[in-house]
PDB file of C-alpha atoms and ligand atoms in Angstrom:
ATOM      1  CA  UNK A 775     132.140 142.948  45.769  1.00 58.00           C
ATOM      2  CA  UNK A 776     128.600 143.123  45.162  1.00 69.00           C
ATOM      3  CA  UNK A 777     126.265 140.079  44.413  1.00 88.00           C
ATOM      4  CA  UNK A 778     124.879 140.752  40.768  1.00 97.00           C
ATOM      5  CA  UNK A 779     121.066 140.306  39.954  1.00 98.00           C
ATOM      6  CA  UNK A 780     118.869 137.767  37.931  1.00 98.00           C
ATOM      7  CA  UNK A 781     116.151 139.140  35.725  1.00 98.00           C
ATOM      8  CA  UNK A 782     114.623 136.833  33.349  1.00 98.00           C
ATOM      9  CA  UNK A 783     111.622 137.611  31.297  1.00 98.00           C
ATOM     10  CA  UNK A 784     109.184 135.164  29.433  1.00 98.00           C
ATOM     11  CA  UNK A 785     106.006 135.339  27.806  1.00 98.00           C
ATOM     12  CA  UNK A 786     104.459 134.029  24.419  1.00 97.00           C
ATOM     13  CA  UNK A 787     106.175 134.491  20.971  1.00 93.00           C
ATOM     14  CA  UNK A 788     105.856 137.696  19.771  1.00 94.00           C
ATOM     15  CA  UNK A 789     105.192 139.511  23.552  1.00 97.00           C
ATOM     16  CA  UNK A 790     108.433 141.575  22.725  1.00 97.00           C
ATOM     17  CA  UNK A 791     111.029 140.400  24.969  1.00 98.00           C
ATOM     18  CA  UNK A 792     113.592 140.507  22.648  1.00 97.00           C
ATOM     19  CA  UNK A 793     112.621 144.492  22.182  1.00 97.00           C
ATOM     20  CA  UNK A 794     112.497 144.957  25.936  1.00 98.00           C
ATOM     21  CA  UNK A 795     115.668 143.326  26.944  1.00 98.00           C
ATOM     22  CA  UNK A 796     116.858 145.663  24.451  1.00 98.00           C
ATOM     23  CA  UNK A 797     116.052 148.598  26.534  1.00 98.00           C
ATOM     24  CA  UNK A 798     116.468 147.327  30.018  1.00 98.00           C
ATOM     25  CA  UNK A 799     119.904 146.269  29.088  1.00 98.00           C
ATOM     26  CA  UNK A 800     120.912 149.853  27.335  1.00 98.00           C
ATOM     27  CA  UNK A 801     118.884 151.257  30.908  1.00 98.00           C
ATOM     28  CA  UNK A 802     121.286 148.990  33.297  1.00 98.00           C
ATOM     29  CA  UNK A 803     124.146 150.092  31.709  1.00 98.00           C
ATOM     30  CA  UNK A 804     123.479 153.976  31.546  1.00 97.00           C
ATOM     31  CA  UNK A 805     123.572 153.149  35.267  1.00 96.00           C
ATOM     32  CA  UNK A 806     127.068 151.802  35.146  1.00 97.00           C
ATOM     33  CA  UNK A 807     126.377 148.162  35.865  1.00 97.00           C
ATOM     34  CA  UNK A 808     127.548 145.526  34.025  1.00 98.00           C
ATOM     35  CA  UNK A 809     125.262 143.280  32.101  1.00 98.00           C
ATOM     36  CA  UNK A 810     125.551 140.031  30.747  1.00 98.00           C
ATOM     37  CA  UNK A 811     122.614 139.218  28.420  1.00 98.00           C
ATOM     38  CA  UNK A 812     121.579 135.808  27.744  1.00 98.00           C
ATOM     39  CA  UNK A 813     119.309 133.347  26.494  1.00 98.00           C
ATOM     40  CA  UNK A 814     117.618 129.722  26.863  1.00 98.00           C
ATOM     41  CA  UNK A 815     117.525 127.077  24.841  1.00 98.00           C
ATOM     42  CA  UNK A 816     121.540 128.222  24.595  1.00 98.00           C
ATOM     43  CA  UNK A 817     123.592 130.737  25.910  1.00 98.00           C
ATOM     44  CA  UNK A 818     126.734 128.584  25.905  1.00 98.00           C
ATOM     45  CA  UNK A 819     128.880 127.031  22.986  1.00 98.00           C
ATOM     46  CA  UNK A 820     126.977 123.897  23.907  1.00 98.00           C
ATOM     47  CA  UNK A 821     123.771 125.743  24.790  1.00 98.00           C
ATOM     48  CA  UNK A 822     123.822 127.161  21.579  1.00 98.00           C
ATOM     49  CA  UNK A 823     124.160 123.566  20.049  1.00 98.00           C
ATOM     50  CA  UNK A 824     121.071 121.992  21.891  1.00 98.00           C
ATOM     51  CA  UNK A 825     119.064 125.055  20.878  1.00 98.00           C
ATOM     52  CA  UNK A 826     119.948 124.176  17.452  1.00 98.00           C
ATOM     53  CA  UNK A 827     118.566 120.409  17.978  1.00 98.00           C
ATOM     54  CA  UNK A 828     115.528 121.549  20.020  1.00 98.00           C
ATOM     55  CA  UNK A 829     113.997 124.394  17.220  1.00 97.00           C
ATOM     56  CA  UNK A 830     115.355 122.286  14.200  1.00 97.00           C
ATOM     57  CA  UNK A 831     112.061 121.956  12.136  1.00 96.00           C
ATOM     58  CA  UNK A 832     113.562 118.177  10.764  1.00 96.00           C
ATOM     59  CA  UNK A 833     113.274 117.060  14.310  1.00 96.00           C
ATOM     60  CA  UNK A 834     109.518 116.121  14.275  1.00 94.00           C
ATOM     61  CA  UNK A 835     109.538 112.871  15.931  1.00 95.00           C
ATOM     62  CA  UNK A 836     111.084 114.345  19.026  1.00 97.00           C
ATOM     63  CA  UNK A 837     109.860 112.684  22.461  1.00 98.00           C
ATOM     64  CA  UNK A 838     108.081 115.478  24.702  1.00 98.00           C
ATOM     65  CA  UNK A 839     110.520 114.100  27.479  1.00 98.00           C
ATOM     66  CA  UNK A 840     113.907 114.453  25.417  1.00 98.00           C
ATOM     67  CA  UNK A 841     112.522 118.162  24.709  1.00 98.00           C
ATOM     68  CA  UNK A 842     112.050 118.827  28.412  1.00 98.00           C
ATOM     69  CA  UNK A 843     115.375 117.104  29.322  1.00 98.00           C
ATOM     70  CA  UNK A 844     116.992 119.062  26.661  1.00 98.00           C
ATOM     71  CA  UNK A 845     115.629 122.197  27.939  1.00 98.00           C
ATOM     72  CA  UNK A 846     117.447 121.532  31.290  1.00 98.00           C
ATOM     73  CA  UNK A 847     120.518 119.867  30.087  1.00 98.00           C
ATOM     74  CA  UNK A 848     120.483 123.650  28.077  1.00 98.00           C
ATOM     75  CA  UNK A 849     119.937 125.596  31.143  1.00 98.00           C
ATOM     76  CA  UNK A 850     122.577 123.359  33.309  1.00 98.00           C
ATOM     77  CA  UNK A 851     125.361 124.390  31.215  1.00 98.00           C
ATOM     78  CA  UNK A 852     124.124 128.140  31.461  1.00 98.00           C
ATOM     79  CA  UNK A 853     123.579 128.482  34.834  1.00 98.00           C
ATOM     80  CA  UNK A 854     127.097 126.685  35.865  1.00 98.00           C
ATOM     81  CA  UNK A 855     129.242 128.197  33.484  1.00 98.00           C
ATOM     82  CA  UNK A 856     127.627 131.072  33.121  1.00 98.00           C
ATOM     83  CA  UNK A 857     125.382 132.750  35.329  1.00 98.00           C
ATOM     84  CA  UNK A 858     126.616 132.010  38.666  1.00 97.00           C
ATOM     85  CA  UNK A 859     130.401 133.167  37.584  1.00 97.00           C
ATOM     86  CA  UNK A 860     128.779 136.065  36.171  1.00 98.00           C
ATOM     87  CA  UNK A 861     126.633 137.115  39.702  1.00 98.00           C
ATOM     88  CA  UNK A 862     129.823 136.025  41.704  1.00 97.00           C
ATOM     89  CA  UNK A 863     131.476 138.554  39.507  1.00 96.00           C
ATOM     90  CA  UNK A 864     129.009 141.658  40.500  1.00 97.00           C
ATOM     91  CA  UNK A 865     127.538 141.142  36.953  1.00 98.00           C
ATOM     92  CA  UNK A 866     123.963 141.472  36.190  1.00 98.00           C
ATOM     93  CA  UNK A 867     122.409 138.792  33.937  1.00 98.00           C
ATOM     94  CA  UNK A 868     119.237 139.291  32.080  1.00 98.00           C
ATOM     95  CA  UNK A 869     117.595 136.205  30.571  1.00 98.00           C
ATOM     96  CA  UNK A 870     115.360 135.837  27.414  1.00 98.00           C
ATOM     97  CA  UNK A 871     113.629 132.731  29.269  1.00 98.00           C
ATOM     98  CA  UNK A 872     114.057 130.670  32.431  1.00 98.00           C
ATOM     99  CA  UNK A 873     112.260 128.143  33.745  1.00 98.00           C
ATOM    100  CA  UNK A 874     109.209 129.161  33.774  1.00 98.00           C
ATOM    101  CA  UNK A 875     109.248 128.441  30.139  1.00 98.00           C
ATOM    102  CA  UNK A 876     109.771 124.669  30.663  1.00 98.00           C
ATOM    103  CA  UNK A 877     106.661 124.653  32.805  1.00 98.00           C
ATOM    104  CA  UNK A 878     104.906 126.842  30.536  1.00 98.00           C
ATOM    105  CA  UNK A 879     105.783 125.365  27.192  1.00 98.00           C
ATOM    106  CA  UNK A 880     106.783 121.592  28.237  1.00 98.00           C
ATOM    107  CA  UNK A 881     103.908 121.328  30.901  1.00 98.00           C
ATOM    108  CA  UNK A 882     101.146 123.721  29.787  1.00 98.00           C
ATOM    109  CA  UNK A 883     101.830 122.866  25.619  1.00 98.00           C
ATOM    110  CA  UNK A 884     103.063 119.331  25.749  1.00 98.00           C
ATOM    111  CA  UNK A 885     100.609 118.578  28.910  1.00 98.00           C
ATOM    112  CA  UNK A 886     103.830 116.630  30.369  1.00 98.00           C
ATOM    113  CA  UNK A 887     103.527 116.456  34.450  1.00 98.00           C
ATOM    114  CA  UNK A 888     104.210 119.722  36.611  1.00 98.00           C
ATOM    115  CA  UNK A 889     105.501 117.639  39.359  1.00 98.00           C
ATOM    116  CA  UNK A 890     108.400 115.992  37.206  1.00 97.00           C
ATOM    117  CA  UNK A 891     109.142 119.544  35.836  1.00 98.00           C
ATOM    118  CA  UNK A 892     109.334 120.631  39.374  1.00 98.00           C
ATOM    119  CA  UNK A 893     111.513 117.551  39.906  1.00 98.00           C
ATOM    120  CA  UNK A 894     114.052 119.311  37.344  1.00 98.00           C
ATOM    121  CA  UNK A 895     114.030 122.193  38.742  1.00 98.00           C
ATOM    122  CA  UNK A 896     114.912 120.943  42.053  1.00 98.00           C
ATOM    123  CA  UNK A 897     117.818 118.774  40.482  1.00 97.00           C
ATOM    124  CA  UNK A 898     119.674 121.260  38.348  1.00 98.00           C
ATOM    125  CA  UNK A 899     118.521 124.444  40.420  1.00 98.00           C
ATOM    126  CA  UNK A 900     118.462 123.483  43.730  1.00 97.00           C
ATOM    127  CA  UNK A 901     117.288 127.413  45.906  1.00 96.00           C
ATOM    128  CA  UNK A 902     118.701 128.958  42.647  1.00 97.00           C
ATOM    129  CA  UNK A 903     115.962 131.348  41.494  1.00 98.00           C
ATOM    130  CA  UNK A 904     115.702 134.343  39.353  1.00 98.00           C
ATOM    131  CA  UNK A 905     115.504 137.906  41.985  1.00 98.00           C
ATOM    132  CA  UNK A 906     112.764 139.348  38.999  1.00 98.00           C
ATOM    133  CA  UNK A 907     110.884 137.223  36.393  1.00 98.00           C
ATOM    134  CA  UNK A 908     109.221 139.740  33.884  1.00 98.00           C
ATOM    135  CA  UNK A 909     106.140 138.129  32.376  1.00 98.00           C
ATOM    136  CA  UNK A 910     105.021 139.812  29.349  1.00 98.00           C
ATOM    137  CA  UNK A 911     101.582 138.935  28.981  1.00 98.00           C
ATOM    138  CA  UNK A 912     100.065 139.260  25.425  1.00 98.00           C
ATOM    139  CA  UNK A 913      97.161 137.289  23.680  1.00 97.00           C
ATOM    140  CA  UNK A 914      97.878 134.751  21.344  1.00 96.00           C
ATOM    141  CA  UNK A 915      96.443 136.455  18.501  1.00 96.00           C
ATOM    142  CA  UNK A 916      98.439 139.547  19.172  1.00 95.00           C
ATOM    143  CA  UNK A 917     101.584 137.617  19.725  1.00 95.00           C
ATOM    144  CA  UNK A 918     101.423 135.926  16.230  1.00 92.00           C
ATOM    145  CA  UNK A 919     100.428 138.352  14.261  1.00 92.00           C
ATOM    146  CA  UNK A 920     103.396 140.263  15.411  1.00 91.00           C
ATOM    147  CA  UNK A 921     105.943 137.773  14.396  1.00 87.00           C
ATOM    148  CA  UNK A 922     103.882 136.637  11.097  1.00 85.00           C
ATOM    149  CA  UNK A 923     106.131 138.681   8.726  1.00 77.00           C
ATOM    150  CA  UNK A 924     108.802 136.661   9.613  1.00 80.00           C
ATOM    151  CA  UNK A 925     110.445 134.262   7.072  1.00 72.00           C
ATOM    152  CA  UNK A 926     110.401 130.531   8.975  1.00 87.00           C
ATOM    153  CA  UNK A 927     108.948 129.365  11.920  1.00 89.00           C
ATOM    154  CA  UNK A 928     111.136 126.444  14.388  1.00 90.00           C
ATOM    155  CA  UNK A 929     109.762 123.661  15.272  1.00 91.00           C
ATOM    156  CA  UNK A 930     107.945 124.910  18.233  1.00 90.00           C
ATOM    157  CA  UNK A 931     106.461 127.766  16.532  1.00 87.00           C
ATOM    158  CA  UNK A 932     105.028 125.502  14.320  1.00 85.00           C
ATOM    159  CA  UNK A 933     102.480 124.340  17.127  1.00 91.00           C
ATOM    160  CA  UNK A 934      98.668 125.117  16.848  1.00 92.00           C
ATOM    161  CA  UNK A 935      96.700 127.903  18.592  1.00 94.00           C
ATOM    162  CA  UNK A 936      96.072 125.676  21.793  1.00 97.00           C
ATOM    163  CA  UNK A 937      99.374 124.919  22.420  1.00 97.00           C
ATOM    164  CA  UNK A 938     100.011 128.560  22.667  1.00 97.00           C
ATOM    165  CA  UNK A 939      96.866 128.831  24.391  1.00 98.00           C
ATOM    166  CA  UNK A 940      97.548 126.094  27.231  1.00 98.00           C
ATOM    167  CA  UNK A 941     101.333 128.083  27.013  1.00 98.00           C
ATOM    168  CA  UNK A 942     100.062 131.399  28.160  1.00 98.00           C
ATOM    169  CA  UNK A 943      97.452 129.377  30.578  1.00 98.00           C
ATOM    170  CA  UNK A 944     100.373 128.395  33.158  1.00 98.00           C
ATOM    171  CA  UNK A 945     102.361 131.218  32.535  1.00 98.00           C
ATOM    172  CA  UNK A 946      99.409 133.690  33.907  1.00 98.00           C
ATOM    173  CA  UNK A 947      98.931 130.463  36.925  1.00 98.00           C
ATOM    174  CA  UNK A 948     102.671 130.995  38.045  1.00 98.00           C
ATOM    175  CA  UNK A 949     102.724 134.225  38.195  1.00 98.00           C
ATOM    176  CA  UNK A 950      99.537 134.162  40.279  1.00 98.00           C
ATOM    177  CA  UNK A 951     101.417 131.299  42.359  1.00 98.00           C
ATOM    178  CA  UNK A 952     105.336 133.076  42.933  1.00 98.00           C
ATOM    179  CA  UNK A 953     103.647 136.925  42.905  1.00 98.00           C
ATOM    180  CA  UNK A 954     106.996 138.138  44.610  1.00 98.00           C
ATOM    181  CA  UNK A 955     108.974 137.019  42.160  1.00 98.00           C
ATOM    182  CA  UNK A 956     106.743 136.800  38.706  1.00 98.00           C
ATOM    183  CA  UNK A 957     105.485 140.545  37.684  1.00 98.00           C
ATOM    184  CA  UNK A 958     102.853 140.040  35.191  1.00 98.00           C
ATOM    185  CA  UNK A 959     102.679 142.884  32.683  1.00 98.00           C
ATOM    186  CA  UNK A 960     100.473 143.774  30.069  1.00 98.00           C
ATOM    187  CA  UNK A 961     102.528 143.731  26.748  1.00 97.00           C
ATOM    188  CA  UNK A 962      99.693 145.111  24.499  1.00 95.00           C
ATOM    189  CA  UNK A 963     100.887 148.824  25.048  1.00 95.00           C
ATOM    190  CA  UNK A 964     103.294 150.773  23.551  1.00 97.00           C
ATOM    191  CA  UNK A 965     106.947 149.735  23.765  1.00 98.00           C
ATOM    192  CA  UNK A 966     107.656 152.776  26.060  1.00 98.00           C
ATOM    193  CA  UNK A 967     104.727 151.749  28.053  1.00 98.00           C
ATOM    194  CA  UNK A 968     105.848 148.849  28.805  1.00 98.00           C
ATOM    195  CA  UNK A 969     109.762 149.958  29.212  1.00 98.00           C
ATOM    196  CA  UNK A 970     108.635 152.219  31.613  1.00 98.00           C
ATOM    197  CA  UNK A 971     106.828 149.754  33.968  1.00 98.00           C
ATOM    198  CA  UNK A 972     109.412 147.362  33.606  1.00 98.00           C
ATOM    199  CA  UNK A 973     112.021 150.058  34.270  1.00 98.00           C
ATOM    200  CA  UNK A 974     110.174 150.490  37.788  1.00 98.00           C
ATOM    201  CA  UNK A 975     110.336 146.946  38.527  1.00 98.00           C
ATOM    202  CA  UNK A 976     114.173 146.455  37.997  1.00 98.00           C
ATOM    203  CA  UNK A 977     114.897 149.670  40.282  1.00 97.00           C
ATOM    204  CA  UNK A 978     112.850 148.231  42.926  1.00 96.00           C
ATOM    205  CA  UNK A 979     115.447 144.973  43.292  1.00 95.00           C
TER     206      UNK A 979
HETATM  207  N1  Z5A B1409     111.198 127.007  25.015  1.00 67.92           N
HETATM  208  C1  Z5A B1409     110.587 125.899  25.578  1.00 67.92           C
HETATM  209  O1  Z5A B1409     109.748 125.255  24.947  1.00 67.92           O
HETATM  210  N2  Z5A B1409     110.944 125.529  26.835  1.00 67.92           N
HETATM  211  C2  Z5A B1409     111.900 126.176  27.549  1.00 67.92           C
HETATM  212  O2  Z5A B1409     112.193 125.774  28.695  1.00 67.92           O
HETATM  213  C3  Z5A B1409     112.512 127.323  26.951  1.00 67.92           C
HETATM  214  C4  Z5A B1409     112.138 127.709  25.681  1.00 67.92           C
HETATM  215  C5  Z5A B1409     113.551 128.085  27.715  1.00 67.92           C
HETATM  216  C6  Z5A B1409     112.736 129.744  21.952  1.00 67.92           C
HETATM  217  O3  Z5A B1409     112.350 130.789  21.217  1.00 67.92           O
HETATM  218  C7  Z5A B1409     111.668 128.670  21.886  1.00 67.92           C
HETATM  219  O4  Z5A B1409     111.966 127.703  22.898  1.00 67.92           O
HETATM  220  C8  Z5A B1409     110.313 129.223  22.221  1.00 67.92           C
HETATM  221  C9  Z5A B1409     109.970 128.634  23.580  1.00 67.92           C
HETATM  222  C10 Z5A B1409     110.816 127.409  23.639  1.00 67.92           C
HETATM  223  N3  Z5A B1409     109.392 128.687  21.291  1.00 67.92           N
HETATM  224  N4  Z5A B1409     108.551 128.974  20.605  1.00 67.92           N
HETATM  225  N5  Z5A B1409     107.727 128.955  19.848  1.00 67.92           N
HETATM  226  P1  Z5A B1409     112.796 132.272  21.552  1.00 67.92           P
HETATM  227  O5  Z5A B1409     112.543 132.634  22.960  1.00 67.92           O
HETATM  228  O6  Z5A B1409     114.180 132.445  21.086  1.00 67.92           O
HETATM  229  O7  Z5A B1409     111.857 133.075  20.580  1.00 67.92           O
HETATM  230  P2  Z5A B1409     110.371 133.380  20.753  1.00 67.92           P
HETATM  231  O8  Z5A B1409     109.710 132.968  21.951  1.00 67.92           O
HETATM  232  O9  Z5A B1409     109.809 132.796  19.539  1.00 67.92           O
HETATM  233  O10 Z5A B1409     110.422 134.933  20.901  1.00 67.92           O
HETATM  234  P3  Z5A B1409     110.123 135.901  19.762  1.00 67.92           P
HETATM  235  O11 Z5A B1409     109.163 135.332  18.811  1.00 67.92           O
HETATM  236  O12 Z5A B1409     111.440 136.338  19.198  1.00 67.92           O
HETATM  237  O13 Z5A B1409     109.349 137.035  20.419  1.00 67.92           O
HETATM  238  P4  Z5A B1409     109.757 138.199  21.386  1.00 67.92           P
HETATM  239  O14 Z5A B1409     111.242 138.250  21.626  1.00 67.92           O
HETATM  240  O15 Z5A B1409     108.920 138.106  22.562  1.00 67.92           O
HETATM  241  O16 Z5A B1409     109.310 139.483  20.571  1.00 67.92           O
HETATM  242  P5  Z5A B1409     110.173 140.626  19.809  1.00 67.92           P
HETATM  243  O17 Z5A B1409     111.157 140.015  18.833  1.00 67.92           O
HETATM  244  O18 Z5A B1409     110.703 141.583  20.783  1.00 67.92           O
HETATM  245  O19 Z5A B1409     108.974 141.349  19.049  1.00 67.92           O
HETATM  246  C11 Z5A B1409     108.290 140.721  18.008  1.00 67.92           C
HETATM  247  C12 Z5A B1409     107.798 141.811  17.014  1.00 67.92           C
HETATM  248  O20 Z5A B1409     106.834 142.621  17.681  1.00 67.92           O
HETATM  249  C13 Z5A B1409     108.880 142.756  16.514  1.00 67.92           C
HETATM  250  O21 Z5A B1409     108.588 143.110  15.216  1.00 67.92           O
HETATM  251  C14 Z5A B1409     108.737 143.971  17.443  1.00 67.92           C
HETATM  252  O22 Z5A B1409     109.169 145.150  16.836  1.00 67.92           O
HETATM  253  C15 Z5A B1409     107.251 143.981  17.700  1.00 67.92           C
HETATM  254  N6  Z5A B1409     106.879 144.527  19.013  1.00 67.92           N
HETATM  255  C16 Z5A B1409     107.520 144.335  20.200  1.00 67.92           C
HETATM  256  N7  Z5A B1409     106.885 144.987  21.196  1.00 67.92           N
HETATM  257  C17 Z5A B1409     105.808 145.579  20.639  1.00 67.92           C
HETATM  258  C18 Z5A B1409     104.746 146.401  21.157  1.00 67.92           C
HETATM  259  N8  Z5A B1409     104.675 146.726  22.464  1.00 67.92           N
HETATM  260  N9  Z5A B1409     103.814 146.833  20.297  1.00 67.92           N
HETATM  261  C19 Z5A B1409     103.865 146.511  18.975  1.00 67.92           C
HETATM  262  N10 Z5A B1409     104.844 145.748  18.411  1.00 67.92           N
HETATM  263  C20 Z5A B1409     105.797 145.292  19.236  1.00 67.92           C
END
């Protein structure tokens, strides 16, 4: 049997991932593959439970570190129990964030090291990589006015402009840093636009 594929995609809140995973999973499937969508913090039953800890707005006083190591613990369970069965099984999986995020949000917003992120990585990843990484690149502005109607923010959202701003800052740097694997794309088009240049990218793995 076939080896499945990896796509994750990432950007800042409100770049429309949720929208586009929407269509490349409905696209995958017209194509008779199977797809297993997913998403970080969460994923899993306990996933799902860390998520809850990481975005709960009462949890203030969280340490930067216990985020980041939360993050991971998150994507351990994912990866292990679910995307590797899921590949071994011929199954596509398509990610609303990877790691990239961690570095992104954890090192970029919270300023916490790159090289102890990377140290992460290497622990619970080992050569485990995503084959596409779909960066939806959209300004902060854009991104939060797009996602202002919306009722409550989680803890995280609740961060000022620079965070977001530092966020987006090492997103753009690794995709200029893993160009084989990151695709930066322009999210401030139409949704078709931007289905249709992702669309490209996904045949071309
Ligand atoms: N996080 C972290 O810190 N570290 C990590 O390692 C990981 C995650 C993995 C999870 O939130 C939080 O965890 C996130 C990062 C952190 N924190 N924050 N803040 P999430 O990923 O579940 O949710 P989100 O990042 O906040 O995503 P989002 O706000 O749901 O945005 P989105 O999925 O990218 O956008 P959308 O829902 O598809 O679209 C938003 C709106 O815009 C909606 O009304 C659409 O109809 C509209 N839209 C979409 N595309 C377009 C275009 N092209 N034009 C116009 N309007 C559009």
């Amino acid at each position: 049997m076939n080896k499945g594929r990896f796509i994750t995609i990432d950007g800042v809140e409100g770049a429309g991932k949720s929208t586009q995973i929407d269509l490349i999973c409905s696209y995958l499937q017209r194509k008779g593959i199977k797809v297993v969508r997913t998403r970080e913090p969460g994923g899993t039953d306990v996933g799902e439970k860390i998520r809850s800890v990481l975005l709960d707005v009462d949890n203030q006083e969280m340490h930067s570190d216990t985020e980041l190591l939360l993050m991971f613990s998150s994507r351990n369970e994912l990866i292990q129990n679910k995307i590797i069965p899921a590949l071994n099984n011929g199954s596509w999986v398509v990610s609303d964030r990877f790691t990239d995020a961690s570095f992104a949000y954890q090192g970029g917003g919270r300023m916490l090291n790159l090289d102890r992120i990377a140290k992460l990585e290497e622990w619970v990843l080992g050569d485990f990589q995503p084959d596409l990484t779909l960066l939806l690149d959209i300004s902060v502005e854009i991104g939060m006015t797009r996602i202002e109607a919306r009722a409550a923010k989680d803890r995280i959202e609740l961060e000022e402009r620079a965070f977001f701003e530092r966020v987006r800052s090492v997103f753009i740097s690794r995709s200029e840093a893993f160009p084989k694997r990151i695709k930066l794309i322009d999210a401030s088009g139409t949704i078709n636009d931007i289905h249709e240049k992702i669309r490209l990218l996904v045949d071309s793995i």
